[in-house]
Amino acid sequence: MEFRYSEWQARHEHGQSTFDKLLDVFKQLLMYTQGDPREALNWMTQLDKKYGLTSEEMGMGDFIERLKREGYLKDDEPGEVLHLTGKMGKTLRQDALNEIFTSLRKSGGGQHRSPVTGRGDERLPELRSYQFGDPVTHIDGMASLTNALTHSSLDDIRLTEDDFRVYESEHLTSCATVLMIDVSHSMILYGEDRFTPAKKVAMALSELILTRYPKDTLDILLFGDDAWKVEVKDLPTMAVGPYHTNTKAGLGLARQILRRRKNVNKQVFMITDGKPSAIYEGAKLYKNSFGLDRKIVNKTLDEAVMCRREGIEVTTFMVTSDPYLQGFVQELTEANQGRAYYSNLSDLGEYIFVDYIRNRRKNVR
């Protein structure tokens, strides 16, 4: 009888199978290959040669076949181009949500809360006097009975309208969100990948809304030389292009999208790492990558003001610490009366999560 020994791996203690290990690596590689499964598998093959990812029980061929069998991959014909399935897209979004929004499990509720109290949707522990129209289910029987005893006896308890106490409640509200992602070339310049973390945030936010805020809407748009909308299923394949940064076009398209939404709250989350460097003048793209061009900046600020007039708050997440570029973001924030965060890449997801969950704006008539 022969025994084969190898270096101890901590994962064996938790019973992680070879397939699960390979799947984890594959999903990570998909984030860096713009969702191209063939390229990701080529990388895995190289990693397997160097680090021995596969085992006797499962080689790369077995792994690919199981991906197809379990519905993660599909091909038009055997041996033809591989495609990601909807199941894999959802898995990637869930992984991004778990990675970025780990504190989500500790929060409660399924809708956004408003600071307005009164005849709302969710019961709070605080009490107040009964008002005509309050639901009977919100009455605190013990507190109401205690009030009645202050002016009556145990033999003759008299409950009056003034004795009733009801639980305070919070209004729940819905929100229409447009997530703008900068896909200009600077997102991958200077030896730093700023785009992959931004993509993970987009995937996590989409999964958050789809699963926990079904009454909300989420639209995702990319902006480079121009701006265009993408679907949730296209998130894994997003890629940076040889583009300038037309922030004005992005805000303009966001306004068009939100104008059609009926939600009370409307907001834009913009993830960017640079200054606006392009605008359209008719059919011609005017561009200038050297410094802050006031023609471009002023037109962009005009768009931010129009967002403000339409009740759309713009929150900018700046993934760079350049003071020069922060000056533009400050101008944009003042013009829109919105918010801005200057974050490093590791904090980006957490900031967006906190801001989204804590959105408390609501119009009350």
JSON list of C-alpha atoms in Angstrom, two decimals, residues 82-265:
[
{"chain": "A", "resi": 82, "resn": "LEU", "atom": "CA", "xyz": [-17.65, 29.79, -23.64]},
{"chain": "A", "resi": 83, "resn": "HIS", "atom": "CA", "xyz": [-20.15, 32.18, -22.08]},
{"chain": "A", "resi": 84, "resn": "LEU", "atom": "CA", "xyz": [-21.03, 33.04, -18.50]},
{"chain": "A", "resi": 85, "resn": "THR", "atom": "CA", "xyz": [-24.55, 32.13, -17.45]},
{"chain": "A", "resi": 86, "resn": "GLY", "atom": "CA", "xyz": [-26.99, 34.11, -15.36]},
{"chain": "A", "resi": 87, "resn": "LYS", "atom": "CA", "xyz": [-26.18, 31.81, -12.44]},
{"chain": "A", "resi": 88, "resn": "MET", "atom": "CA", "xyz": [-22.51, 32.78, -12.59]},
{"chain": "A", "resi": 89, "resn": "GLY", "atom": "CA", "xyz": [-23.43, 36.47, -12.84]},
{"chain": "A", "resi": 90, "resn": "LYS", "atom": "CA", "xyz": [-25.56, 36.22, -9.71]},
{"chain": "A", "resi": 91, "resn": "THR", "atom": "CA", "xyz": [-22.80, 34.30, -7.91]},
{"chain": "A", "resi": 92, "resn": "LEU", "atom": "CA", "xyz": [-20.28, 37.04, -8.74]},
{"chain": "A", "resi": 93, "resn": "ARG", "atom": "CA", "xyz": [-22.67, 39.72, -7.46]},
{"chain": "A", "resi": 94, "resn": "GLN", "atom": "CA", "xyz": [-23.27, 37.79, -4.24]},
{"chain": "A", "resi": 95, "resn": "ASP", "atom": "CA", "xyz": [-19.54, 37.34, -3.69]},
{"chain": "A", "resi": 96, "resn": "ALA", "atom": "CA", "xyz": [-18.96, 41.05, -4.21]},
{"chain": "A", "resi": 97, "resn": "LEU", "atom": "CA", "xyz": [-21.74, 41.83, -1.75]},
{"chain": "A", "resi": 98, "resn": "ASN", "atom": "CA", "xyz": [-20.25, 39.52, 0.87]},
{"chain": "A", "resi": 99, "resn": "GLU", "atom": "CA", "xyz": [-16.75, 40.88, 0.34]},
{"chain": "A", "resi": 100, "resn": "ILE", "atom": "CA", "xyz": [-17.58, 44.59, 0.37]},
{"chain": "A", "resi": 101, "resn": "PHE", "atom": "CA", "xyz": [-20.68, 44.81, 2.54]},
{"chain": "A", "resi": 102, "resn": "THR", "atom": "CA", "xyz": [-19.80, 42.40, 5.33]},
{"chain": "A", "resi": 103, "resn": "SER", "atom": "CA", "xyz": [-21.60, 44.57, 7.89]},
{"chain": "A", "resi": 104, "resn": "LEU", "atom": "CA", "xyz": [-24.85, 44.18, 5.94]},
{"chain": "A", "resi": 105, "resn": "ARG", "atom": "CA", "xyz": [-25.75, 41.08, 7.97]},
{"chain": "A", "resi": 106, "resn": "LYS", "atom": "CA", "xyz": [-25.93, 43.16, 11.13]},
{"chain": "A", "resi": 107, "resn": "SER", "atom": "CA", "xyz": [-28.44, 45.68, 9.81]},
{"chain": "A", "resi": 108, "resn": "GLY", "atom": "CA", "xyz": [-32.18, 45.29, 9.94]},
{"chain": "A", "resi": 109, "resn": "GLY", "atom": "CA", "xyz": [-35.16, 46.19, 7.85]},
{"chain": "A", "resi": 110, "resn": "GLY", "atom": "CA", "xyz": [-35.79, 45.85, 4.19]},
{"chain": "A", "resi": 111, "resn": "GLN", "atom": "CA", "xyz": [-36.46, 49.41, 3.14]},
{"chain": "A", "resi": 112, "resn": "HIS", "atom": "CA", "xyz": [-34.91, 52.86, 3.59]},
{"chain": "A", "resi": 113, "resn": "ARG", "atom": "CA", "xyz": [-35.91, 54.77, 6.69]},
{"chain": "A", "resi": 114, "resn": "SER", "atom": "CA", "xyz": [-37.02, 58.37, 6.82]},
{"chain": "A", "resi": 115, "resn": "PRO", "atom": "CA", "xyz": [-36.46, 60.66, 9.83]},
{"chain": "A", "resi": 116, "resn": "VAL", "atom": "CA", "xyz": [-40.13, 61.65, 9.72]},
{"chain": "A", "resi": 117, "resn": "THR", "atom": "CA", "xyz": [-42.15, 59.99, 12.46]},
{"chain": "A", "resi": 118, "resn": "GLY", "atom": "CA", "xyz": [-45.92, 59.65, 12.78]},
{"chain": "A", "resi": 119, "resn": "ARG", "atom": "CA", "xyz": [-48.18, 57.31, 10.87]},
{"chain": "A", "resi": 120, "resn": "GLY", "atom": "CA", "xyz": [-45.44, 55.35, 9.25]},
{"chain": "A", "resi": 121, "resn": "ASP", "atom": "CA", "xyz": [-44.74, 51.77, 8.33]},
{"chain": "A", "resi": 122, "resn": "GLU", "atom": "CA", "xyz": [-42.31, 50.39, 10.90]},
{"chain": "A", "resi": 123, "resn": "ARG", "atom": "CA", "xyz": [-42.99, 50.37, 14.65]},
{"chain": "A", "resi": 124, "resn": "LEU", "atom": "CA", "xyz": [-40.45, 51.95, 17.01]},
{"chain": "A", "resi": 125, "resn": "PRO", "atom": "CA", "xyz": [-40.08, 51.42, 20.77]},
{"chain": "A", "resi": 126, "resn": "GLU", "atom": "CA", "xyz": [-40.95, 55.06, 21.59]},
{"chain": "A", "resi": 127, "resn": "LEU", "atom": "CA", "xyz": [-44.53, 55.91, 22.58]},
{"chain": "A", "resi": 128, "resn": "ARG", "atom": "CA", "xyz": [-46.79, 58.90, 21.91]},
{"chain": "A", "resi": 129, "resn": "SER", "atom": "CA", "xyz": [-50.41, 59.88, 22.40]},
{"chain": "A", "resi": 130, "resn": "TYR", "atom": "CA", "xyz": [-53.01, 58.29, 20.17]},
{"chain": "A", "resi": 131, "resn": "GLN", "atom": "CA", "xyz": [-54.11, 60.26, 17.12]},
{"chain": "A", "resi": 132, "resn": "PHE", "atom": "CA", "xyz": [-57.16, 59.61, 15.00]},
{"chain": "A", "resi": 133, "resn": "GLY", "atom": "CA", "xyz": [-56.25, 57.19, 12.22]},
{"chain": "A", "resi": 134, "resn": "ASP", "atom": "CA", "xyz": [-53.45, 55.38, 14.06]},
{"chain": "A", "resi": 135, "resn": "PRO", "atom": "CA", "xyz": [-53.61, 51.60, 13.48]},
{"chain": "A", "resi": 136, "resn": "VAL", "atom": "CA", "xyz": [-54.99, 49.59, 16.36]},
{"chain": "A", "resi": 137, "resn": "THR", "atom": "CA", "xyz": [-52.02, 47.23, 16.14]},
{"chain": "A", "resi": 138, "resn": "HIS", "atom": "CA", "xyz": [-49.74, 50.06, 17.29]},
{"chain": "A", "resi": 139, "resn": "ILE", "atom": "CA", "xyz": [-51.54, 50.57, 20.63]},
{"chain": "A", "resi": 140, "resn": "ASP", "atom": "CA", "xyz": [-49.47, 49.68, 23.70]},
{"chain": "A", "resi": 141, "resn": "GLY", "atom": "CA", "xyz": [-52.03, 48.04, 25.96]},
{"chain": "A", "resi": 142, "resn": "MET", "atom": "CA", "xyz": [-49.93, 48.09, 29.14]},
{"chain": "A", "resi": 143, "resn": "ALA", "atom": "CA", "xyz": [-49.02, 51.78, 28.87]},
{"chain": "A", "resi": 144, "resn": "SER", "atom": "CA", "xyz": [-52.61, 52.71, 28.06]},
{"chain": "A", "resi": 145, "resn": "LEU", "atom": "CA", "xyz": [-53.93, 50.74, 31.04]},
{"chain": "A", "resi": 146, "resn": "THR", "atom": "CA", "xyz": [-51.35, 52.33, 33.33]},
{"chain": "A", "resi": 147, "resn": "ASN", "atom": "CA", "xyz": [-52.56, 55.79, 32.28]},
{"chain": "A", "resi": 148, "resn": "ALA", "atom": "CA", "xyz": [-56.14, 54.82, 32.99]},
{"chain": "A", "resi": 149, "resn": "LEU", "atom": "CA", "xyz": [-55.26, 53.66, 36.50]},
{"chain": "A", "resi": 150, "resn": "THR", "atom": "CA", "xyz": [-53.91, 57.12, 37.34]},
{"chain": "A", "resi": 151, "resn": "HIS", "atom": "CA", "xyz": [-57.46, 58.49, 37.37]},
{"chain": "A", "resi": 152, "resn": "SER", "atom": "CA", "xyz": [-59.53, 55.37, 38.13]},
{"chain": "A", "resi": 153, "resn": "SER", "atom": "CA", "xyz": [-59.53, 52.39, 40.47]},
{"chain": "A", "resi": 154, "resn": "LEU", "atom": "CA", "xyz": [-59.04, 48.67, 39.99]},
{"chain": "A", "resi": 155, "resn": "ASP", "atom": "CA", "xyz": [-62.75, 48.14, 40.59]},
{"chain": "A", "resi": 156, "resn": "ASP", "atom": "CA", "xyz": [-63.80, 50.69, 37.99]},
{"chain": "A", "resi": 157, "resn": "ILE", "atom": "CA", "xyz": [-61.18, 51.17, 35.23]},
{"chain": "A", "resi": 158, "resn": "ARG", "atom": "CA", "xyz": [-62.19, 53.88, 32.78]},
{"chain": "A", "resi": 159, "resn": "LEU", "atom": "CA", "xyz": [-60.20, 54.18, 29.54]},
{"chain": "A", "resi": 160, "resn": "THR", "atom": "CA", "xyz": [-60.46, 57.50, 27.76]},
{"chain": "A", "resi": 161, "resn": "GLU", "atom": "CA", "xyz": [-59.03, 58.59, 24.44]},
{"chain": "A", "resi": 162, "resn": "ASP", "atom": "CA", "xyz": [-56.29, 60.51, 26.23]},
{"chain": "A", "resi": 163, "resn": "ASP", "atom": "CA", "xyz": [-55.12, 57.33, 27.98]},
{"chain": "A", "resi": 164, "resn": "PHE", "atom": "CA", "xyz": [-54.17, 55.49, 24.82]},
{"chain": "A", "resi": 165, "resn": "ARG", "atom": "CA", "xyz": [-50.51, 55.31, 23.92]},
{"chain": "A", "resi": 166, "resn": "VAL", "atom": "CA", "xyz": [-49.26, 54.08, 20.56]},
{"chain": "A", "resi": 167, "resn": "TYR", "atom": "CA", "xyz": [-45.85, 53.08, 19.35]},
{"chain": "A", "resi": 168, "resn": "GLU", "atom": "CA", "xyz": [-44.08, 55.68, 17.29]},
{"chain": "A", "resi": 169, "resn": "SER", "atom": "CA", "xyz": [-43.39, 54.61, 13.73]},
{"chain": "A", "resi": 170, "resn": "GLU", "atom": "CA", "xyz": [-41.01, 55.39, 10.93]},
{"chain": "A", "resi": 171, "resn": "HIS", "atom": "CA", "xyz": [-41.81, 56.06, 7.31]},
{"chain": "A", "resi": 172, "resn": "LEU", "atom": "CA", "xyz": [-40.24, 53.70, 4.83]},
{"chain": "A", "resi": 173, "resn": "THR", "atom": "CA", "xyz": [-39.39, 55.10, 1.45]},
{"chain": "A", "resi": 174, "resn": "SER", "atom": "CA", "xyz": [-38.08, 53.95, -1.90]},
{"chain": "A", "resi": 175, "resn": "CYS", "atom": "CA", "xyz": [-35.15, 55.29, -3.85]},
{"chain": "A", "resi": 176, "resn": "ALA", "atom": "CA", "xyz": [-34.15, 55.50, -7.51]},
{"chain": "A", "resi": 177, "resn": "THR", "atom": "CA", "xyz": [-30.40, 55.29, -7.92]},
{"chain": "A", "resi": 178, "resn": "VAL", "atom": "CA", "xyz": [-28.14, 55.75, -10.92]},
{"chain": "A", "resi": 179, "resn": "LEU", "atom": "CA", "xyz": [-24.64, 54.41, -10.48]},
{"chain": "A", "resi": 180, "resn": "MET", "atom": "CA", "xyz": [-22.13, 56.19, -12.74]},
{"chain": "A", "resi": 181, "resn": "ILE", "atom": "CA", "xyz": [-18.78, 54.46, -13.30]},
{"chain": "A", "resi": 182, "resn": "ASP", "atom": "CA", "xyz": [-15.83, 56.19, -14.88]},
{"chain": "A", "resi": 183, "resn": "VAL", "atom": "CA", "xyz": [-14.34, 54.00, -17.64]},
{"chain": "A", "resi": 184, "resn": "SER", "atom": "CA", "xyz": [-11.77, 56.49, -18.86]},
{"chain": "A", "resi": 185, "resn": "HIS", "atom": "CA", "xyz": [-8.23, 55.28, -19.45]},
{"chain": "A", "resi": 186, "resn": "SER", "atom": "CA", "xyz": [-6.94, 56.89, -16.25]},
{"chain": "A", "resi": 187, "resn": "MET", "atom": "CA", "xyz": [-8.76, 54.24, -14.20]},
{"chain": "A", "resi": 188, "resn": "ILE", "atom": "CA", "xyz": [-5.97, 51.80, -15.00]},
{"chain": "A", "resi": 189, "resn": "LEU", "atom": "CA", "xyz": [-3.05, 54.19, -15.43]},
{"chain": "A", "resi": 190, "resn": "TYR", "atom": "CA", "xyz": [-0.08, 54.80, -13.15]},
{"chain": "A", "resi": 191, "resn": "GLY", "atom": "CA", "xyz": [0.28, 51.13, -12.22]},
{"chain": "A", "resi": 192, "resn": "GLU", "atom": "CA", "xyz": [-2.93, 51.06, -10.17]},
{"chain": "A", "resi": 193, "resn": "ASP", "atom": "CA", "xyz": [-6.14, 49.25, -11.04]},
{"chain": "A", "resi": 194, "resn": "ARG", "atom": "CA", "xyz": [-8.93, 51.48, -9.80]},
{"chain": "A", "resi": 195, "resn": "PHE", "atom": "CA", "xyz": [-11.54, 49.98, -12.08]},
{"chain": "A", "resi": 196, "resn": "THR", "atom": "CA", "xyz": [-11.83, 46.45, -10.65]},
{"chain": "A", "resi": 197, "resn": "PRO", "atom": "CA", "xyz": [-12.78, 47.70, -7.15]},
{"chain": "A", "resi": 198, "resn": "ALA", "atom": "CA", "xyz": [-15.30, 50.08, -8.74]},
{"chain": "A", "resi": 199, "resn": "LYS", "atom": "CA", "xyz": [-16.78, 47.18, -10.69]},
{"chain": "A", "resi": 200, "resn": "LYS", "atom": "CA", "xyz": [-17.06, 45.08, -7.54]},
{"chain": "A", "resi": 201, "resn": "VAL", "atom": "CA", "xyz": [-18.95, 47.89, -5.85]},
{"chain": "A", "resi": 202, "resn": "ALA", "atom": "CA", "xyz": [-21.36, 48.13, -8.77]},
{"chain": "A", "resi": 203, "resn": "MET", "atom": "CA", "xyz": [-22.02, 44.40, -8.62]},
{"chain": "A", "resi": 204, "resn": "ALA", "atom": "CA", "xyz": [-22.46, 44.42, -4.85]},
{"chain": "A", "resi": 205, "resn": "LEU", "atom": "CA", "xyz": [-24.81, 47.41, -4.92]},
{"chain": "A", "resi": 206, "resn": "SER", "atom": "CA", "xyz": [-26.93, 45.82, -7.64]},
{"chain": "A", "resi": 207, "resn": "GLU", "atom": "CA", "xyz": [-27.25, 42.60, -5.64]},
{"chain": "A", "resi": 208, "resn": "LEU", "atom": "CA", "xyz": [-28.10, 44.59, -2.51]},
{"chain": "A", "resi": 209, "resn": "ILE", "atom": "CA", "xyz": [-30.98, 46.36, -4.24]},
{"chain": "A", "resi": 210, "resn": "LEU", "atom": "CA", "xyz": [-32.26, 43.29, -6.06]},
{"chain": "A", "resi": 211, "resn": "THR", "atom": "CA", "xyz": [-32.39, 41.20, -2.88]},
{"chain": "A", "resi": 212, "resn": "ARG", "atom": "CA", "xyz": [-33.12, 43.66, -0.06]},
{"chain": "A", "resi": 213, "resn": "TYR", "atom": "CA", "xyz": [-34.76, 46.70, -1.63]},
{"chain": "A", "resi": 214, "resn": "PRO", "atom": "CA", "xyz": [-37.09, 45.33, -4.30]},
{"chain": "A", "resi": 215, "resn": "LYS", "atom": "CA", "xyz": [-39.09, 48.58, -4.44]},
{"chain": "A", "resi": 216, "resn": "ASP", "atom": "CA", "xyz": [-35.97, 50.54, -5.35]},
{"chain": "A", "resi": 217, "resn": "THR", "atom": "CA", "xyz": [-34.60, 50.94, -8.84]},
{"chain": "A", "resi": 218, "resn": "LEU", "atom": "CA", "xyz": [-30.98, 50.80, -9.92]},
{"chain": "A", "resi": 219, "resn": "ASP", "atom": "CA", "xyz": [-29.65, 51.95, -13.28]},
{"chain": "A", "resi": 220, "resn": "ILE", "atom": "CA", "xyz": [-25.99, 51.63, -14.16]},
{"chain": "A", "resi": 221, "resn": "LEU", "atom": "CA", "xyz": [-24.22, 53.79, -16.70]},
{"chain": "A", "resi": 222, "resn": "LEU", "atom": "CA", "xyz": [-20.65, 54.09, -17.84]},
{"chain": "A", "resi": 223, "resn": "PHE", "atom": "CA", "xyz": [-19.06, 57.33, -18.94]},
{"chain": "A", "resi": 224, "resn": "GLY", "atom": "CA", "xyz": [-15.97, 57.91, -21.03]},
{"chain": "A", "resi": 225, "resn": "ASP", "atom": "CA", "xyz": [-16.03, 60.02, -24.20]},
{"chain": "A", "resi": 226, "resn": "ASP", "atom": "CA", "xyz": [-19.81, 59.69, -23.95]},
{"chain": "A", "resi": 227, "resn": "ALA", "atom": "CA", "xyz": [-22.23, 57.96, -21.54]},
{"chain": "A", "resi": 228, "resn": "TRP", "atom": "CA", "xyz": [-24.24, 54.79, -22.07]},
{"chain": "A", "resi": 229, "resn": "LYS", "atom": "CA", "xyz": [-26.40, 52.50, -19.99]},
{"chain": "A", "resi": 230, "resn": "VAL", "atom": "CA", "xyz": [-25.55, 48.88, -19.20]},
{"chain": "A", "resi": 231, "resn": "GLU", "atom": "CA", "xyz": [-27.60, 46.07, -17.71]},
{"chain": "A", "resi": 232, "resn": "VAL", "atom": "CA", "xyz": [-26.85, 44.28, -14.46]},
{"chain": "A", "resi": 233, "resn": "LYS", "atom": "CA", "xyz": [-25.99, 41.11, -16.37]},
{"chain": "A", "resi": 234, "resn": "ASP", "atom": "CA", "xyz": [-23.28, 43.03, -18.25]},
{"chain": "A", "resi": 235, "resn": "LEU", "atom": "CA", "xyz": [-21.39, 44.11, -15.11]},
{"chain": "A", "resi": 236, "resn": "PRO", "atom": "CA", "xyz": [-18.77, 41.34, -15.18]},
{"chain": "A", "resi": 237, "resn": "THR", "atom": "CA", "xyz": [-17.78, 42.29, -18.74]},
{"chain": "A", "resi": 238, "resn": "MET", "atom": "CA", "xyz": [-17.34, 46.02, -18.13]},
{"chain": "A", "resi": 239, "resn": "ALA", "atom": "CA", "xyz": [-13.97, 47.28, -19.30]},
{"chain": "A", "resi": 240, "resn": "VAL", "atom": "CA", "xyz": [-11.98, 50.50, -19.40]},
{"chain": "A", "resi": 241, "resn": "GLY", "atom": "CA", "xyz": [-11.47, 52.00, -22.84]},
{"chain": "A", "resi": 242, "resn": "PRO", "atom": "CA", "xyz": [-9.21, 54.58, -24.48]},
{"chain": "A", "resi": 243, "resn": "TYR", "atom": "CA", "xyz": [-11.59, 57.30, -23.36]},
{"chain": "A", "resi": 244, "resn": "HIS", "atom": "CA", "xyz": [-11.51, 60.80, -21.96]},
{"chain": "A", "resi": 245, "resn": "THR", "atom": "CA", "xyz": [-13.86, 61.72, -19.08]},
{"chain": "A", "resi": 246, "resn": "ASN", "atom": "CA", "xyz": [-17.16, 63.24, -20.14]},
{"chain": "A", "resi": 247, "resn": "THR", "atom": "CA", "xyz": [-18.75, 63.74, -16.74]},
{"chain": "A", "resi": 248, "resn": "LYS", "atom": "CA", "xyz": [-21.31, 66.13, -18.20]},
{"chain": "A", "resi": 249, "resn": "ALA", "atom": "CA", "xyz": [-22.66, 63.43, -20.52]},
{"chain": "A", "resi": 250, "resn": "GLY", "atom": "CA", "xyz": [-22.91, 61.02, -17.60]},
{"chain": "A", "resi": 251, "resn": "LEU", "atom": "CA", "xyz": [-24.89, 63.42, -15.43]},
{"chain": "A", "resi": 252, "resn": "GLY", "atom": "CA", "xyz": [-27.11, 64.34, -18.37]},
{"chain": "A", "resi": 253, "resn": "LEU", "atom": "CA", "xyz": [-27.99, 60.71, -19.05]},
{"chain": "A", "resi": 254, "resn": "ALA", "atom": "CA", "xyz": [-28.57, 60.11, -15.33]},
{"chain": "A", "resi": 255, "resn": "ARG", "atom": "CA", "xyz": [-31.08, 63.00, -15.29]},
{"chain": "A", "resi": 256, "resn": "GLN", "atom": "CA", "xyz": [-32.92, 61.52, -18.26]},
{"chain": "A", "resi": 257, "resn": "ILE", "atom": "CA", "xyz": [-33.16, 58.14, -16.56]},
{"chain": "A", "resi": 258, "resn": "LEU", "atom": "CA", "xyz": [-34.30, 59.51, -13.19]},
{"chain": "A", "resi": 259, "resn": "ARG", "atom": "CA", "xyz": [-36.85, 61.81, -14.79]},
{"chain": "A", "resi": 260, "resn": "ARG", "atom": "CA", "xyz": [-38.80, 58.69, -15.75]},
{"chain": "A", "resi": 261, "resn": "ARG", "atom": "CA", "xyz": [-38.65, 57.19, -12.26]},
{"chain": "A", "resi": 262, "resn": "LYS", "atom": "CA", "xyz": [-41.58, 57.69, -9.87]},
{"chain": "A", "resi": 263, "resn": "ASN", "atom": "CA", "xyz": [-39.63, 57.12, -6.64]},
{"chain": "A", "resi": 264, "resn": "VAL", "atom": "CA", "xyz": [-39.65, 59.88, -4.03]},
{"chain": "A", "resi": 265, "resn": "ASN", "atom": "CA", "xyz": [-35.87, 59.87, -3.63]}
]
